[in-house]
Amino acid sequence: MSADATAQPVLLEFTLTADDLLDGLTAAHRVIRRPWYLRWLAPLLTLGIVLVVALKSALSGDLTPTVGVALAILAMFMLLFSVGLTLLFRRRLNPARLTYRWSSRQLIQGNPMLARPLRVSVGEAGVHIAGATGETRTAWSQYPYHLETARSFALLASDRLGAAVLVLPKRAMGETDAAGLRALLAAHTRRLGDR
């Protein structure tokens, strides 16, 4: 990376759409790791409920061998069903995309600065955003992480879920600007994910 590549600020002019915001939010959700127990919450709750019912039945003396076998079969079926639904929901339905589709539309409709044309300048000092309702400057320390998708660059305030996300759509820049922005981001932030 040359010094000239990072010295030139990159200028983007765009109106943020719900699809742009959806792309950045789902990408951030996809690359940020969550604890294993949050990913498997439904199967763990199912197993816990079945164990509580079995324990309560055993302690009260209502657990006959036939009921015990039936409860064990029911527990295995419920656990397999719960694991199957969890895997299907996470892989096929993409719950983050379903959730953020509605949220991104609400954010665009409810925030006048996002719904109007924006002029974003990304340079050595940080990010400068100007719109019809005002302007803001942020230093690189406020966005220590970034990620790139096929449609956008996303600057992240943290590597945890719920952090602020600034989405910069690629449609607002040419290929040389994208390379310049990549160089700036590489110099000032840490890349998350491989997408």
mmCIF file of C-alpha atoms in Angstrom:
data_model
loop_
_atom_site.group_PDB
_atom_site.id
_atom_site.type_symbol
_atom_site.label_atom_id
_atom_site.label_comp_id
_atom_site.label_asym_id
_atom_site.label_seq_id
_atom_site.Cartn_x
_atom_site.Cartn_y
_atom_site.Cartn_z
ATOM 1 C CA MET A 1 0.000 0.000 0.000
ATOM 2 C CA SER A 2 1.483 3.339 -1.019
ATOM 3 C CA ALA A 3 1.295 6.588 0.908
ATOM 4 C CA ASP A 4 -0.677 8.194 -1.943
ATOM 5 C CA ALA A 5 -3.393 5.548 -1.696
ATOM 6 C CA THR A 6 -4.230 6.525 1.867
ATOM 7 C CA ALA A 7 -3.634 10.275 1.476
ATOM 8 C CA GLN A 8 -6.506 10.851 -0.969
ATOM 9 C CA PRO A 9 -9.928 11.180 0.665
ATOM 10 C CA VAL A 10 -12.759 9.161 -0.857
ATOM 11 C CA LEU A 11 -15.977 11.058 -1.555
ATOM 12 C CA LEU A 12 -19.342 9.297 -1.702
ATOM 13 C CA GLU A 13 -22.660 10.912 -2.563
ATOM 14 C CA PHE A 14 -25.734 8.756 -2.082
ATOM 15 C CA THR A 15 -29.152 8.395 -0.531
ATOM 16 C CA LEU A 16 -29.141 5.461 1.838
ATOM 17 C CA THR A 17 -31.834 2.888 1.069
ATOM 18 C CA ALA A 18 -33.346 0.234 3.298
ATOM 19 C CA ASP A 19 -31.592 -2.412 1.182
ATOM 20 C CA ASP A 20 -28.196 -0.758 1.784
ATOM 21 C CA LEU A 21 -28.826 -0.679 5.507
ATOM 22 C CA LEU A 22 -30.108 -4.270 5.453
ATOM 23 C CA ASP A 23 -26.918 -5.410 3.720
ATOM 24 C CA GLY A 24 -24.660 -3.780 6.316
ATOM 25 C CA LEU A 25 -26.671 -4.931 9.333
ATOM 26 C CA THR A 26 -26.965 -8.558 8.215
ATOM 27 C CA ALA A 27 -23.263 -8.656 7.336
ATOM 28 C CA ALA A 28 -22.382 -7.354 10.803
ATOM 29 C CA HIS A 29 -24.689 -9.923 12.396
ATOM 30 C CA ARG A 30 -23.164 -12.710 10.318
ATOM 31 C CA VAL A 31 -19.512 -12.048 11.221
ATOM 32 C CA ILE A 32 -19.915 -11.209 14.906
ATOM 33 C CA ARG A 33 -19.647 -14.357 17.020
ATOM 34 C CA ARG A 34 -22.190 -15.171 19.666
ATOM 35 C CA PRO A 35 -21.777 -17.575 22.591
ATOM 36 C CA TRP A 36 -22.686 -21.184 21.766
ATOM 37 C CA TYR A 37 -25.550 -21.210 24.269
ATOM 38 C CA LEU A 38 -27.336 -18.386 22.436
ATOM 39 C CA ARG A 39 -27.169 -20.281 19.151
ATOM 40 C CA TRP A 40 -28.632 -23.391 20.766
ATOM 41 C CA LEU A 41 -31.120 -21.728 23.131
ATOM 42 C CA ALA A 42 -34.258 -23.504 21.835
ATOM 43 C CA PRO A 43 -32.852 -27.051 22.102
ATOM 44 C CA LEU A 44 -31.397 -26.324 25.534
ATOM 45 C CA LEU A 45 -34.717 -24.946 26.788
ATOM 46 C CA THR A 46 -36.546 -27.958 25.361
ATOM 47 C CA LEU A 47 -34.180 -30.348 27.089
ATOM 48 C CA GLY A 48 -34.452 -28.408 30.346
ATOM 49 C CA ILE A 49 -38.262 -28.471 30.319
ATOM 50 C CA VAL A 50 -38.359 -32.207 29.625
ATOM 51 C CA LEU A 51 -35.854 -32.889 32.416
ATOM 52 C CA VAL A 52 -37.845 -30.778 34.895
ATOM 53 C CA VAL A 53 -41.067 -32.644 34.028
ATOM 54 C CA ALA A 54 -39.315 -36.024 34.335
ATOM 55 C CA LEU A 55 -37.706 -35.083 37.649
ATOM 56 C CA LYS A 56 -40.982 -33.768 39.067
ATOM 57 C CA SER A 57 -42.781 -36.951 37.994
ATOM 58 C CA ALA A 58 -40.062 -39.135 39.504
ATOM 59 C CA LEU A 59 -40.077 -37.262 42.819
ATOM 60 C CA SER A 60 -43.862 -37.388 43.121
ATOM 61 C CA GLY A 61 -43.901 -41.128 42.475
ATOM 62 C CA ASP A 62 -45.975 -40.865 39.289
ATOM 63 C CA LEU A 63 -43.209 -42.189 37.055
ATOM 64 C CA THR A 64 -43.991 -45.776 36.094
ATOM 65 C CA PRO A 65 -41.719 -47.686 33.697
ATOM 66 C CA THR A 66 -44.211 -47.202 30.840
ATOM 67 C CA VAL A 67 -44.488 -43.460 31.488
ATOM 68 C CA GLY A 68 -40.700 -43.248 31.799
ATOM 69 C CA VAL A 69 -40.146 -44.900 28.411
ATOM 70 C CA ALA A 70 -42.847 -42.727 26.820
ATOM 71 C CA LEU A 71 -41.279 -39.616 28.369
ATOM 72 C CA ALA A 72 -37.808 -40.617 27.126
ATOM 73 C CA ILE A 73 -39.142 -41.169 23.588
ATOM 74 C CA LEU A 74 -41.000 -37.842 23.733
ATOM 75 C CA ALA A 75 -37.864 -36.103 25.029
ATOM 76 C CA MET A 76 -35.735 -37.486 22.200
ATOM 77 C CA PHE A 77 -38.350 -36.540 19.604
ATOM 78 C CA MET A 78 -38.711 -33.012 21.005
ATOM 79 C CA LEU A 79 -34.951 -32.556 21.201
ATOM 80 C CA LEU A 80 -34.396 -33.761 17.621
ATOM 81 C CA PHE A 81 -37.295 -31.622 16.399
ATOM 82 C CA SER A 82 -35.946 -28.569 18.242
ATOM 83 C CA VAL A 83 -32.403 -29.085 16.911
ATOM 84 C CA GLY A 84 -33.769 -29.595 13.392
ATOM 85 C CA LEU A 85 -35.865 -26.430 13.553
ATOM 86 C CA THR A 86 -32.918 -24.461 14.925
ATOM 87 C CA LEU A 87 -30.641 -25.612 12.107
ATOM 88 C CA LEU A 88 -33.316 -25.022 9.463
ATOM 89 C CA PHE A 89 -34.161 -21.583 10.800
ATOM 90 C CA ARG A 90 -30.533 -20.466 11.000
ATOM 91 C CA ARG A 91 -29.428 -21.812 7.628
ATOM 92 C CA ARG A 92 -32.452 -21.439 5.384
ATOM 93 C CA LEU A 93 -34.547 -18.605 6.743
ATOM 94 C CA ASN A 94 -31.702 -16.309 7.885
ATOM 95 C CA PRO A 95 -33.381 -14.829 10.990
ATOM 96 C CA ALA A 96 -31.084 -11.783 11.028
ATOM 97 C CA ARG A 97 -32.191 -10.837 7.524
ATOM 98 C CA LEU A 98 -35.855 -11.278 8.464
ATOM 99 C CA THR A 99 -35.453 -9.128 11.568
ATOM 100 C CA TYR A 100 -33.302 -6.433 9.987
ATOM 101 C CA ARG A 101 -35.527 -6.152 6.886
ATOM 102 C CA TRP A 102 -38.272 -4.634 9.023
ATOM 103 C CA SER A 103 -35.852 -2.650 11.227
ATOM 104 C CA SER A 104 -33.978 -1.103 8.310
ATOM 105 C CA ARG A 105 -37.201 0.119 6.719
ATOM 106 C CA GLN A 106 -38.269 1.650 10.033
ATOM 107 C CA LEU A 107 -34.873 3.337 10.491
ATOM 108 C CA ILE A 108 -34.972 4.877 7.019
ATOM 109 C CA GLN A 109 -38.564 6.086 7.436
ATOM 110 C CA GLY A 110 -38.028 7.451 10.934
ATOM 111 C CA ASN A 111 -34.671 9.180 10.498
ATOM 112 C CA PRO A 112 -34.778 12.217 8.194
ATOM 113 C CA MET A 113 -30.983 12.464 7.876
ATOM 114 C CA LEU A 114 -30.786 8.916 6.523
ATOM 115 C CA ALA A 115 -33.652 9.409 4.070
ATOM 116 C CA ARG A 116 -32.014 12.397 2.343
ATOM 117 C CA PRO A 117 -28.953 12.633 0.095
ATOM 118 C CA LEU A 118 -25.714 12.282 2.035
ATOM 119 C CA ARG A 119 -22.205 13.395 1.192
ATOM 120 C CA VAL A 120 -19.604 11.258 2.960
ATOM 121 C CA SER A 121 -15.895 12.003 2.872
ATOM 122 C CA VAL A 122 -13.558 9.313 4.188
ATOM 123 C CA GLY A 123 -9.980 10.453 4.752
ATOM 124 C CA GLU A 124 -6.964 10.227 7.033
ATOM 125 C CA ALA A 125 -8.730 12.126 9.839
ATOM 126 C CA GLY A 126 -11.828 9.936 9.813
ATOM 127 C CA VAL A 127 -15.315 10.124 8.366
ATOM 128 C CA HIS A 128 -17.215 13.332 7.611
ATOM 129 C CA ILE A 129 -20.939 12.998 6.876
ATOM 130 C CA ALA A 130 -22.933 15.961 5.587
ATOM 131 C CA GLY A 131 -26.614 15.989 4.790
ATOM 132 C CA ALA A 132 -29.520 18.409 4.511
ATOM 133 C CA THR A 133 -30.201 18.238 8.254
ATOM 134 C CA GLY A 134 -26.627 18.650 9.520
ATOM 135 C CA GLU A 135 -23.155 17.217 9.519
ATOM 136 C CA THR A 136 -20.943 15.128 11.744
ATOM 137 C CA ARG A 137 -17.275 14.208 11.933
ATOM 138 C CA THR A 138 -16.036 11.000 13.480
ATOM 139 C CA ALA A 139 -12.485 9.905 14.160
ATOM 140 C CA TRP A 140 -11.245 6.456 13.212
ATOM 141 C CA SER A 141 -11.247 5.510 16.889
ATOM 142 C CA GLN A 142 -15.054 5.521 16.790
ATOM 143 C CA TYR A 143 -15.106 2.873 14.042
ATOM 144 C CA PRO A 144 -12.257 0.451 14.830
ATOM 145 C CA TYR A 145 -13.694 -2.385 12.675
ATOM 146 C CA HIS A 146 -14.979 -2.746 9.138
ATOM 147 C CA LEU A 147 -16.320 -5.385 6.816
ATOM 148 C CA GLU A 148 -16.977 -5.562 3.101
ATOM 149 C CA THR A 149 -19.822 -7.203 1.209
ATOM 150 C CA ALA A 150 -20.603 -7.357 -2.481
ATOM 151 C CA ARG A 151 -22.833 -4.285 -2.101
ATOM 152 C CA SER A 152 -21.249 -2.158 0.611
ATOM 153 C CA PHE A 153 -18.605 -1.360 3.175
ATOM 154 C CA ALA A 154 -19.743 -1.274 6.806
ATOM 155 C CA LEU A 155 -17.870 0.527 9.571
ATOM 156 C CA LEU A 156 -18.513 -0.938 13.031
ATOM 157 C CA ALA A 157 -18.154 0.758 16.404
ATOM 158 C CA SER A 158 -17.474 -2.579 18.124
ATOM 159 C CA ASP A 159 -17.047 -6.264 17.421
ATOM 160 C CA ARG A 160 -20.177 -7.010 19.469
ATOM 161 C CA LEU A 161 -23.814 -7.214 18.443
ATOM 162 C CA GLY A 162 -25.762 -3.984 18.820
ATOM 163 C CA ALA A 163 -22.845 -1.696 17.974
ATOM 164 C CA ALA A 164 -23.292 1.272 15.663
ATOM 165 C CA VAL A 165 -22.948 0.433 11.972
ATOM 166 C CA LEU A 166 -22.163 2.991 9.258
ATOM 167 C CA VAL A 167 -22.990 1.612 5.812
ATOM 168 C CA LEU A 168 -21.199 2.984 2.744
ATOM 169 C CA PRO A 169 -22.797 1.558 -0.425
ATOM 170 C CA LYS A 170 -20.458 0.639 -3.271
ATOM 171 C CA ARG A 171 -22.932 2.003 -5.817
ATOM 172 C CA ALA A 172 -21.871 5.492 -4.671
ATOM 173 C CA MET A 173 -18.259 5.027 -5.804
ATOM 174 C CA GLY A 174 -16.227 3.866 -8.748
ATOM 175 C CA GLU A 175 -13.767 0.984 -8.728
ATOM 176 C CA THR A 176 -10.800 3.303 -8.059
ATOM 177 C CA ASP A 177 -12.674 4.905 -5.158
ATOM 178 C CA ALA A 178 -13.433 1.439 -3.777
ATOM 179 C CA ALA A 179 -9.720 0.582 -3.885
ATOM 180 C CA GLY A 180 -8.877 3.867 -2.151
ATOM 181 C CA LEU A 181 -11.499 3.252 0.518
ATOM 182 C CA ARG A 182 -10.182 -0.285 1.015
ATOM 183 C CA ALA A 183 -6.685 1.165 1.550
ATOM 184 C CA LEU A 184 -7.966 3.740 4.057
ATOM 185 C CA LEU A 185 -9.917 1.115 5.956
ATOM 186 C CA ALA A 186 -6.934 -1.252 5.992
ATOM 187 C CA ALA A 187 -4.734 1.519 7.399
ATOM 188 C CA HIS A 188 -7.125 2.650 10.145
ATOM 189 C CA THR A 189 -9.452 -0.237 11.032
ATOM 190 C CA ARG A 190 -9.429 -3.994 11.481
ATOM 191 C CA ARG A 191 -11.352 -6.131 9.002
ATOM 192 C CA LEU A 192 -13.954 -8.567 10.328
ATOM 193 C CA GLY A 193 -15.047 -11.632 8.382
ATOM 194 C CA ASP A 194 -14.111 -12.805 4.901
ATOM 195 C CA ARG A 195 -17.221 -11.705 3.014
#
